[in-house]
MMTF fields as JSON, N, C-alpha, C and O atoms, coordinates in Angstrom:
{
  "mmtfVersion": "1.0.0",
  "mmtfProducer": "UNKNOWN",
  "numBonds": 527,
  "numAtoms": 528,
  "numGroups": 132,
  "numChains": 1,
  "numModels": 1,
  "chainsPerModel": [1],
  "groupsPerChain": [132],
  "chainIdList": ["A"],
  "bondAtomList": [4, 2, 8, 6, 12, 10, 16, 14, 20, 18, 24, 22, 28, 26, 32, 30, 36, 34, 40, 38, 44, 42, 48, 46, 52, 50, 56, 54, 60, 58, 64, 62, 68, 66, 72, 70, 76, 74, 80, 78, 84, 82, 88, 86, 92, 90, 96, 94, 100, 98, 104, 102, 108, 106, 112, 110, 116, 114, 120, 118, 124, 122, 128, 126, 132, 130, 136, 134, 140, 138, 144, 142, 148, 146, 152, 150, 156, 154, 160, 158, 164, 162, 168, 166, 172, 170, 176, 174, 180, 178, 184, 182, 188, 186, 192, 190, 196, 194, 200, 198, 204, 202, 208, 206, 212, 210, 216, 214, 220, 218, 224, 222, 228, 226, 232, 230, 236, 234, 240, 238, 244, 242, 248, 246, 252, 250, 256, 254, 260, 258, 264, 262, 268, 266, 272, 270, 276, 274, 280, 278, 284, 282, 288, 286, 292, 290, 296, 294, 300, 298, 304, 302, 308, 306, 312, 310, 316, 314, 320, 318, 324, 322, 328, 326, 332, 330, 336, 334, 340, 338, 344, 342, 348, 346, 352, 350, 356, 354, 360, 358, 364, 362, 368, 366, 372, 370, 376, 374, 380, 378, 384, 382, 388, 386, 392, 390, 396, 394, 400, 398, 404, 402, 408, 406, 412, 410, 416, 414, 420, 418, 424, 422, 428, 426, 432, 430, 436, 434, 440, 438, 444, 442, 448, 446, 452, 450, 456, 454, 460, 458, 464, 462, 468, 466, 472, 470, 476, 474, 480, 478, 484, 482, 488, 486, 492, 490, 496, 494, 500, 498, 504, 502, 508, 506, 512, 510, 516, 514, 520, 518, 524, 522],
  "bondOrderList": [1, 1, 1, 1, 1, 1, 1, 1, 1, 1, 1, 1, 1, 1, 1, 1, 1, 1, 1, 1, 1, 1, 1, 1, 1, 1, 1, 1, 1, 1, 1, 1, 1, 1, 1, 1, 1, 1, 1, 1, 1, 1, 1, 1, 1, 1, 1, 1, 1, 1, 1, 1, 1, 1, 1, 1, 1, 1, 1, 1, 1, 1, 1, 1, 1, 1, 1, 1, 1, 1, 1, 1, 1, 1, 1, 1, 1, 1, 1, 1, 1, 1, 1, 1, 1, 1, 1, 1, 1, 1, 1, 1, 1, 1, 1, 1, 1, 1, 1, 1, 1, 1, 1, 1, 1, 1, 1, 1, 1, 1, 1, 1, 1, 1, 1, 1, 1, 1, 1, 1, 1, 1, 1, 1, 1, 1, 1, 1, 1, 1, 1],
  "groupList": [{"groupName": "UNK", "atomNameList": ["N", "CA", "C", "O"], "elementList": ["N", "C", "C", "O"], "formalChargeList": [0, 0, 0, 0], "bondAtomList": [1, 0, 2, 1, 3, 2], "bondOrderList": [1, 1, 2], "singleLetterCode": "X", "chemCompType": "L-PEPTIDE LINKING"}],
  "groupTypeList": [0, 0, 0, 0, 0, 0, 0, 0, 0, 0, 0, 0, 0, 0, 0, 0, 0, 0, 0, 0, 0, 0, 0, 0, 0, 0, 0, 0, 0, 0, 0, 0, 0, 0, 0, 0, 0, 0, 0, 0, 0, 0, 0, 0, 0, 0, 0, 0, 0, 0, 0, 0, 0, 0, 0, 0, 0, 0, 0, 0, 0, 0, 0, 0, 0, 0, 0, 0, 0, 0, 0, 0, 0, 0, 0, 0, 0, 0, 0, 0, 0, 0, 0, 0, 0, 0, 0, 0, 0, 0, 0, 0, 0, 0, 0, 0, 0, 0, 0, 0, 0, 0, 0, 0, 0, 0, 0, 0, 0, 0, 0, 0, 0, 0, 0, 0, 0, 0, 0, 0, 0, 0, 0, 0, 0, 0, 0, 0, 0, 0, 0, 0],
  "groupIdList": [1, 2, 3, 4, 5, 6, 7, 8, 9, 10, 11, 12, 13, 14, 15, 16, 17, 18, 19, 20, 21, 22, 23, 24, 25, 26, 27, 28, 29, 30, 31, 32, 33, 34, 35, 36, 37, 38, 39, 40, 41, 42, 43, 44, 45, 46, 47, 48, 49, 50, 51, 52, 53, 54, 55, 56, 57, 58, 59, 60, 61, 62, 63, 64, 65, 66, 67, 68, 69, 70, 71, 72, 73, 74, 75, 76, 77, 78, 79, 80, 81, 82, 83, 84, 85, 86, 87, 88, 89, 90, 91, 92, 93, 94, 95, 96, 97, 98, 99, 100, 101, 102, 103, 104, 105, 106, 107, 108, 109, 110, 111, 112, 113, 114, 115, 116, 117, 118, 119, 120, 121, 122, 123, 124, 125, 126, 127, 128, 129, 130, 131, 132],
  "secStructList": [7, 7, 7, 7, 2, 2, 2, 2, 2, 2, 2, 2, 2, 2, 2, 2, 2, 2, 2, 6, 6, 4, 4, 4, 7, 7, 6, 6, 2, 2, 2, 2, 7, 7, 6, 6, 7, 7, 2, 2, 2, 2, 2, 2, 2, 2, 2, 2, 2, 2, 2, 2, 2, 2, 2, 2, 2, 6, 1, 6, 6, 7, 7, 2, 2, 2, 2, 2, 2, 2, 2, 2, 2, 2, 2, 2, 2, 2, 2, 2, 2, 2, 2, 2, 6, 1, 2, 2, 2, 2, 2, 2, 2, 2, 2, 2, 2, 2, 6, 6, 7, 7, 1, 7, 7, 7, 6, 6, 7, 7, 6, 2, 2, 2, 2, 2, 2, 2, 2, 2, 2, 2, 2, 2, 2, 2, 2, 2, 2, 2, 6, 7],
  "xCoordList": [45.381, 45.056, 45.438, 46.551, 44.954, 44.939, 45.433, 45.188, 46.263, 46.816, 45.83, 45.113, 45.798, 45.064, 45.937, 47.034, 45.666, 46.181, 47.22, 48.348, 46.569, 47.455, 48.88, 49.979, 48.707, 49.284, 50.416, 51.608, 49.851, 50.54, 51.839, 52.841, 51.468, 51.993, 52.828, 53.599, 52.697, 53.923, 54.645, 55.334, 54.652, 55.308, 56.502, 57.68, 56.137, 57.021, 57.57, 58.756, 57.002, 57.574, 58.965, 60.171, 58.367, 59.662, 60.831, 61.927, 60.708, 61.282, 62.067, 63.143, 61.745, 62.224, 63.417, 64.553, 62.923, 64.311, 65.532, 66.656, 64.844, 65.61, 66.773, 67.997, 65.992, 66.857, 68.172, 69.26, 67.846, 69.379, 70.256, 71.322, 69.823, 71.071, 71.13, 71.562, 70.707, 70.881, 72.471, 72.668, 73.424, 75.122, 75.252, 76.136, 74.084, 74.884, 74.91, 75.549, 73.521, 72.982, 73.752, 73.606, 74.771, 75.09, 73.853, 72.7, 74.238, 72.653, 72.494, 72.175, 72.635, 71.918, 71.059, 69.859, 71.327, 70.365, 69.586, 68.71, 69.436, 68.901, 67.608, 66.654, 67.626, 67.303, 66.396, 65.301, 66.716, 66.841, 67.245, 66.633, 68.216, 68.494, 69.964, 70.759, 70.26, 71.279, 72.451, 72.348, 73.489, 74.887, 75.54, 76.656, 74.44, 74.78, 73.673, 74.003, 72.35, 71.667, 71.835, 72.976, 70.842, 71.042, 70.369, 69.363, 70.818, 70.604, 68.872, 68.222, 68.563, 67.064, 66.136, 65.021, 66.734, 66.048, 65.953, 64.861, 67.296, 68.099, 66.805, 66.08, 66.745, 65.943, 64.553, 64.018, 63.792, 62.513, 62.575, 62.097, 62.977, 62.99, 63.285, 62.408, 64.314, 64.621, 62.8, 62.11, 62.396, 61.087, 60.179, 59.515, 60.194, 58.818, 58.784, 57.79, 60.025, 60.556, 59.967, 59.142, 60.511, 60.25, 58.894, 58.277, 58.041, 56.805, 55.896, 54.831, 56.336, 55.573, 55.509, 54.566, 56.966, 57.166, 56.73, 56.307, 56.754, 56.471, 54.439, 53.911, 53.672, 52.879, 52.578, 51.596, 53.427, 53.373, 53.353, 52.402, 54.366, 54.271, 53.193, 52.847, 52.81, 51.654, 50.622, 49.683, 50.174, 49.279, 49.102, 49.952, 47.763, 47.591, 47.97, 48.452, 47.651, 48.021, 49.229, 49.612, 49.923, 51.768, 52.569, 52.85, 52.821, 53.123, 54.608, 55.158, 54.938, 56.216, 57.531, 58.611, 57.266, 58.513, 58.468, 59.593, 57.485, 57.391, 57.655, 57.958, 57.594, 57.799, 59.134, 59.8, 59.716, 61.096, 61.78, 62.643, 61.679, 61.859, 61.988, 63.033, 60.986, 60.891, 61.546, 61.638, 61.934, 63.183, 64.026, 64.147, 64.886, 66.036, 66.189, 67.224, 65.261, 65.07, 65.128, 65.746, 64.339, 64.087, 65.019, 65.005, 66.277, 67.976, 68.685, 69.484, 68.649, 69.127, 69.261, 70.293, 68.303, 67.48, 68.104, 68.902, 68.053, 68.283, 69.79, 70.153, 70.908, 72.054, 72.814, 73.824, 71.99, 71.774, 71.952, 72.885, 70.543, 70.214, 71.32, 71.692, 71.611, 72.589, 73.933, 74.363, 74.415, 75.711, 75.589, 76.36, 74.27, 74.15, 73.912, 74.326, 73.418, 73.137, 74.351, 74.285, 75.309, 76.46, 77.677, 78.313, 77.881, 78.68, 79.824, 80.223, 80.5, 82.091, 81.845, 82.627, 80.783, 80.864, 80.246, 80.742, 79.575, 79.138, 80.371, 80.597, 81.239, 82.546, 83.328, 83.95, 83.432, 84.095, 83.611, 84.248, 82.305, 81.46, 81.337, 80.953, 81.788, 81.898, 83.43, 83.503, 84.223, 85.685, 85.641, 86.138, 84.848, 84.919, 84.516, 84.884, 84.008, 82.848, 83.466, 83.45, 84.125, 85.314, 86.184, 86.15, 87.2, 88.048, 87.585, 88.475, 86.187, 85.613, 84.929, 84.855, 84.479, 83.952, 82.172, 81.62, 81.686, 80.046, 78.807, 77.611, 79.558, 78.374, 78.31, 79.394, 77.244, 77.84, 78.878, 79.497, 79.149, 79.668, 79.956, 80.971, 78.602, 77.988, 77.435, 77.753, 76.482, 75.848, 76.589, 77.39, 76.291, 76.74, 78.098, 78.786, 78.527, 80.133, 80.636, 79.938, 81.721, 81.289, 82.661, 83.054, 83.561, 84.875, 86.034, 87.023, 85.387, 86.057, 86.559, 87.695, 85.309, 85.527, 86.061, 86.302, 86.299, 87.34, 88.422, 89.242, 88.571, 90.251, 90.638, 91.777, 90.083, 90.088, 90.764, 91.862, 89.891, 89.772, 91.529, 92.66, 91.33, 92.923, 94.033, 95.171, 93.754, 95.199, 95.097, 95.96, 93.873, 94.573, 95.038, 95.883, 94.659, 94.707, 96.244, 96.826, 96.805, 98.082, 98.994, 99.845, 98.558, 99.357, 99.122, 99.827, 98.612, 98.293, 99.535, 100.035, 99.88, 100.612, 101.868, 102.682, 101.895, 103.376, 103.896, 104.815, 102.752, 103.259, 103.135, 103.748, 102.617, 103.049, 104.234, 104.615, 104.92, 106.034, 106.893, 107.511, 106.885, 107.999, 108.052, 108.952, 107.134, 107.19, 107.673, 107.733, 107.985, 108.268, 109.253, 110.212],
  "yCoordList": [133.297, 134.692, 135.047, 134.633, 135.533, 136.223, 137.889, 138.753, 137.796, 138.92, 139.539, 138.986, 140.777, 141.765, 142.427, 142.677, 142.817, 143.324, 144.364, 144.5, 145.163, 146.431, 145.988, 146.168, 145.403, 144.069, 143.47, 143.388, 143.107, 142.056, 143.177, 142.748, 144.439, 145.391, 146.432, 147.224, 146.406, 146.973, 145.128, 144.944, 144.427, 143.783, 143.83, 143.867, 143.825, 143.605, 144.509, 144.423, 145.873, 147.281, 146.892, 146.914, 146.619, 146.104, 145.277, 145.599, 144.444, 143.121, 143.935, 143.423, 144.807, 145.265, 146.084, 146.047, 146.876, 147.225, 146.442, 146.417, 145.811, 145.061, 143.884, 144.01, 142.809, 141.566, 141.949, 141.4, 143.144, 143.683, 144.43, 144.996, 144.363, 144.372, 143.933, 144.145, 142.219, 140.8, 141.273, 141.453, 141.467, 141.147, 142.254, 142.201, 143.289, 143.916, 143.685, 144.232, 142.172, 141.702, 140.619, 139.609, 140.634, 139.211, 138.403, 138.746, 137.22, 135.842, 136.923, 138.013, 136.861, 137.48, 138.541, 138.371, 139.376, 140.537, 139.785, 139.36, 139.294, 138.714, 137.923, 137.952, 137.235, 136.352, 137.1, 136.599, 138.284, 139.116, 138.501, 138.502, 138.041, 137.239, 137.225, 136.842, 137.688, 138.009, 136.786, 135.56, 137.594, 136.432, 135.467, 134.957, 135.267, 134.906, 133.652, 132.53, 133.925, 133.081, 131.464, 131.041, 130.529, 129.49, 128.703, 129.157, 127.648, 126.648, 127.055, 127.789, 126.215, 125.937, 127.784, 127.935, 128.6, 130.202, 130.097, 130.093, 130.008, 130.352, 129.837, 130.606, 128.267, 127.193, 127.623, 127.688, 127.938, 128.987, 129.962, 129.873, 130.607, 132.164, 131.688, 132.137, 130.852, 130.559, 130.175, 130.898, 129.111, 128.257, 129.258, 129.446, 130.057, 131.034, 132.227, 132.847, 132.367, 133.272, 132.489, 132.909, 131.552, 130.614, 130.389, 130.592, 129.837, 129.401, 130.897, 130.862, 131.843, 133.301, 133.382, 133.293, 133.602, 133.731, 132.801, 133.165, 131.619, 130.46, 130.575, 130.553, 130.707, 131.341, 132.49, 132.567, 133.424, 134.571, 133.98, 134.137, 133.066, 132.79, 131.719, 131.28, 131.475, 130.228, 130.947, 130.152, 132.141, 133.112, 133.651, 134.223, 133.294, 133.077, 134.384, 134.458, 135.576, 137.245, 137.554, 138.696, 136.777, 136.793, 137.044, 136.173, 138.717, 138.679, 137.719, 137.044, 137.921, 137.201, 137.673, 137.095, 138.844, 139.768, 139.539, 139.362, 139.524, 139.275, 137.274, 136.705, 136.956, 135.282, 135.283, 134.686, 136.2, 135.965, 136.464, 135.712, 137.85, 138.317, 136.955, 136.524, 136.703, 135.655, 134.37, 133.694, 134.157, 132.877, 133.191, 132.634, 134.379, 135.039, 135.156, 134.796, 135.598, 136.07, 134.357, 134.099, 133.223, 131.946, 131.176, 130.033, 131.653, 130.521, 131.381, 130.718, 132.694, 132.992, 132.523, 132.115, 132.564, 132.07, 130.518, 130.292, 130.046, 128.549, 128.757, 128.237, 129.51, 129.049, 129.54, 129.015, 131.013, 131.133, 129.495, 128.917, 129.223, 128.286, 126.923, 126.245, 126.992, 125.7, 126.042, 125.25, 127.024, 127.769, 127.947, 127.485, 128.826, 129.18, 127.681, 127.737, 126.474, 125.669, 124.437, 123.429, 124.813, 123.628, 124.264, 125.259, 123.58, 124.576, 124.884, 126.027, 124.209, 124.201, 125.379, 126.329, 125.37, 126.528, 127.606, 128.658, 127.767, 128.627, 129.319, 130.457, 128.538, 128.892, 129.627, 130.573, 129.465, 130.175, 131.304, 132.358, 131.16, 132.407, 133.656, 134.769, 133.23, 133.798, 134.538, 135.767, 133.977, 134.184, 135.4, 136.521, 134.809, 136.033, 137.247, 138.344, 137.099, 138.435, 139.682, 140.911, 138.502, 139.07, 140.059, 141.289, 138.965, 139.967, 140.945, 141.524, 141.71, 142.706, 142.686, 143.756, 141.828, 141.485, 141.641, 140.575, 142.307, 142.441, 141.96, 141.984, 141.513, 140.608, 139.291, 138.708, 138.571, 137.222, 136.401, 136.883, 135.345, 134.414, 134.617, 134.674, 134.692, 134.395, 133.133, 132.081, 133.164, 132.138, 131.053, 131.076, 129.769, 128.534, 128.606, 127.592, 129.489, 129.572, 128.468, 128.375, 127.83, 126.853, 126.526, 125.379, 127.543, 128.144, 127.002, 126.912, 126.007, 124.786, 124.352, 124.172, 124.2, 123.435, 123.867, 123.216, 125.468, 126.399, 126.299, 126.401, 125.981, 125.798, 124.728, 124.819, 123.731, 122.301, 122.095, 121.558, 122.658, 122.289, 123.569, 123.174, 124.408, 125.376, 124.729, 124.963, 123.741, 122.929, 121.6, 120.737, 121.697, 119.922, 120.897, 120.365, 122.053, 122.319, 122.456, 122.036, 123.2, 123.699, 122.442, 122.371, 121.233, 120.179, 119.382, 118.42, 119.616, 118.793, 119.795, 119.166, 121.16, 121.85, 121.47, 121.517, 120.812, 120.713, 119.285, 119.101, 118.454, 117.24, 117.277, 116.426, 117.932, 118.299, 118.465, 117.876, 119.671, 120.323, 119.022, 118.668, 118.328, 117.544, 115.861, 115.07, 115.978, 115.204, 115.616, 114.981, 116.805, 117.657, 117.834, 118.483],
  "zCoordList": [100.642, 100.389, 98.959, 98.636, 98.29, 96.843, 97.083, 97.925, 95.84, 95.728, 95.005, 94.171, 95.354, 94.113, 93.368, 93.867, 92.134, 90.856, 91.279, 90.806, 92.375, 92.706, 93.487, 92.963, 94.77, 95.044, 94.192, 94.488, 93.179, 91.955, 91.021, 90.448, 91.107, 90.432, 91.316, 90.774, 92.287, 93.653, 93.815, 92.812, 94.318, 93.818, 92.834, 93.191, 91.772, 90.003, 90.002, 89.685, 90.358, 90.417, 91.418, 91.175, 92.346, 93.316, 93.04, 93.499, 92.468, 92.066, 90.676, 90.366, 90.063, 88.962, 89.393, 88.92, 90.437, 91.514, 91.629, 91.127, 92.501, 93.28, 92.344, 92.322, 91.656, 90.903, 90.254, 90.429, 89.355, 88.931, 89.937, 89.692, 90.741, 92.457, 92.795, 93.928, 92.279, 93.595, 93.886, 95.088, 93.192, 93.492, 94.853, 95.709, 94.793, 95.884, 97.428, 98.326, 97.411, 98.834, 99.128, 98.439, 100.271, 100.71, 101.1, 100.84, 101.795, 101.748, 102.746, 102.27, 103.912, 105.256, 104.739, 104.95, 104.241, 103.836, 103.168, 103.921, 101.804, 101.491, 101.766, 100.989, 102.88, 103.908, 104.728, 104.986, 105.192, 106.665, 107.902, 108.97, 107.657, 109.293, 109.449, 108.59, 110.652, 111.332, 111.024, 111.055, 110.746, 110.554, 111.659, 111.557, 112.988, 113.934, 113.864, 114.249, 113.348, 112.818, 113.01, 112.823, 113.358, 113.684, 112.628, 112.083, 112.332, 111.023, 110.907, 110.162, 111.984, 111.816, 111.739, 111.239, 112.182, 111.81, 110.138, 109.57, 109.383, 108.588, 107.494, 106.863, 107.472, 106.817, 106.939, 105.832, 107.904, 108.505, 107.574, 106.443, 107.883, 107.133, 105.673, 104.935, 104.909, 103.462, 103.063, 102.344, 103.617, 103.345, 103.124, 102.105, 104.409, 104.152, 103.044, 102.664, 102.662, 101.247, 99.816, 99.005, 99.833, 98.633, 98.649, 97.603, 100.072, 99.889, 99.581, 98.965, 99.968, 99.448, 97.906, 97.119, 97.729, 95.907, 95.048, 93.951, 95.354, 94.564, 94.164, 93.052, 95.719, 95.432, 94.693, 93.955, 94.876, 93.474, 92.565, 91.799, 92.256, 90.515, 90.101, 89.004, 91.336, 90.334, 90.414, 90.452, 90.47, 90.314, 88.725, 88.043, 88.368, 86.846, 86.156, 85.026, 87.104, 86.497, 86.706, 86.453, 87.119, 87.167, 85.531, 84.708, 85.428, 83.967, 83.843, 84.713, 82.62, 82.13, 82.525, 82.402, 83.033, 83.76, 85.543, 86.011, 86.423, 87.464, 87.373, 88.422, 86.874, 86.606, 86.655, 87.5, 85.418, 85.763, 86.68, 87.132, 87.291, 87.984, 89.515, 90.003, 89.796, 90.552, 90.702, 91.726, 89.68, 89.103, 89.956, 91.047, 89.428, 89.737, 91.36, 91.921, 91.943, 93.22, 93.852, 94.884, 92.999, 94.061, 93.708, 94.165, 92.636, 92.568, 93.555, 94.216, 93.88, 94.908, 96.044, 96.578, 96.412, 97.965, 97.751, 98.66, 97.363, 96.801, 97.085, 98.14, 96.264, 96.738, 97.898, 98.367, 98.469, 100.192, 101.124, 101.683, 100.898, 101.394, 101.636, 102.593, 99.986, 99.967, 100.844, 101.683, 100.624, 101.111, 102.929, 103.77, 103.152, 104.719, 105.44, 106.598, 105.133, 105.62, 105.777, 106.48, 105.007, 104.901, 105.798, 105.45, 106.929, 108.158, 107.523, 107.75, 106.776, 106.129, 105.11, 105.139, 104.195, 103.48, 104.213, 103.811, 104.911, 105.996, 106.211, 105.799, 106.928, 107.569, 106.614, 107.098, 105.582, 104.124, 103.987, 104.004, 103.821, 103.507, 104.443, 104.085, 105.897, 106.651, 106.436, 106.413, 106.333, 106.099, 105.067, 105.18, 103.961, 102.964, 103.441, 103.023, 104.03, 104.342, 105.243, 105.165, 106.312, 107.04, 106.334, 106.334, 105.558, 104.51, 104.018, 103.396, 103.928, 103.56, 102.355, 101.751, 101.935, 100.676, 100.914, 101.187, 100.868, 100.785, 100.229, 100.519, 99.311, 98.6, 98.156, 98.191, 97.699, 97.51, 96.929, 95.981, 97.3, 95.993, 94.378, 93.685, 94.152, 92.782, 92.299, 92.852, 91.123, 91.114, 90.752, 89.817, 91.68, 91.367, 91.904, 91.787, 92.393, 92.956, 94.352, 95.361, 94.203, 95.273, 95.577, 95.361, 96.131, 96.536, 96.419, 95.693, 97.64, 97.319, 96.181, 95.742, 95.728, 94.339, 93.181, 92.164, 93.495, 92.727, 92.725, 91.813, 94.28, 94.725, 94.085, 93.626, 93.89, 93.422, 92.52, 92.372, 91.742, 89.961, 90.104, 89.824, 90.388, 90.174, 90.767, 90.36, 91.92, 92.178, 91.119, 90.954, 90.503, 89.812, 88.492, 87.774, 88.146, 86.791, 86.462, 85.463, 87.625, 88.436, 88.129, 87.243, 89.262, 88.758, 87.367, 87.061, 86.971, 85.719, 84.559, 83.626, 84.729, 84.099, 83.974, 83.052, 85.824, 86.405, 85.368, 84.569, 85.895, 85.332, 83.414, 82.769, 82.984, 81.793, 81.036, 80.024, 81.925, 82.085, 82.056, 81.052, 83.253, 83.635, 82.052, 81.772, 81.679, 80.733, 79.355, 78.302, 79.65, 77.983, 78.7, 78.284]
}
């Protein structure tokens, strides 16, 4: 199905909204699917997001602002995806959310691996220390 121009321009109008408030949507909103959500819904619903937009952008009247616009919107969905689909960070993400925190991560954020790098940085100080 082809978009028409008018179509193409409620859209962008939309998207112009929306992208500079990605921070205020956790994934589920995002998504539209319930935080109770089961892997295979989750992956369904991500696919049919991406396979919509992606079609938007390979649409030749796709200006340079709805293109980007669309970027933004499909690394989202993307680290939804990566995050809602991995049960251990699932489980985190859930945790956060709990504690009352509303919105996502952030991009590329990958909690673990925060904690990580701050306990080796931590010990790497210690053992510094102990050599001076």
């Amino acid at each position: 199905m082809t978009l028409t121009r008018q179509q193409l321009y409620k859209i962008e109008d939309q998207l112009e909204q929306l992208v500079p408030n990605l921070d205020a949507y956790n994934y589920y909103q995002l998504l539209g699917v319930d935080p109770q959500a089961r892997d295979d819904m989750i992956a369904y619903t991500c696919n049919l997001r991406v396979a919509e937009y992606e079609r938007i952008r390979a649409d030749k009247r796709c200006t340079a602002s709805l293109f980007q616009n669309l970027g933004a919107l499909l690394e989202r969905l993307e680290e939804a995806r990566r995050i809602l689909l991995d049960a251990a960070l699932r489980a985190e993400y859930h945790q956060w959310l709990n504690a009352g925190h509303t919105r996502h991560w952030g991009a590329n954020a990958k909690p673990r691996e925060k904690e990580q790098r701050d306990e080796f940085i931590e010990e790497a100080a210690r053992d510094l220390e102990r050599k001076l």
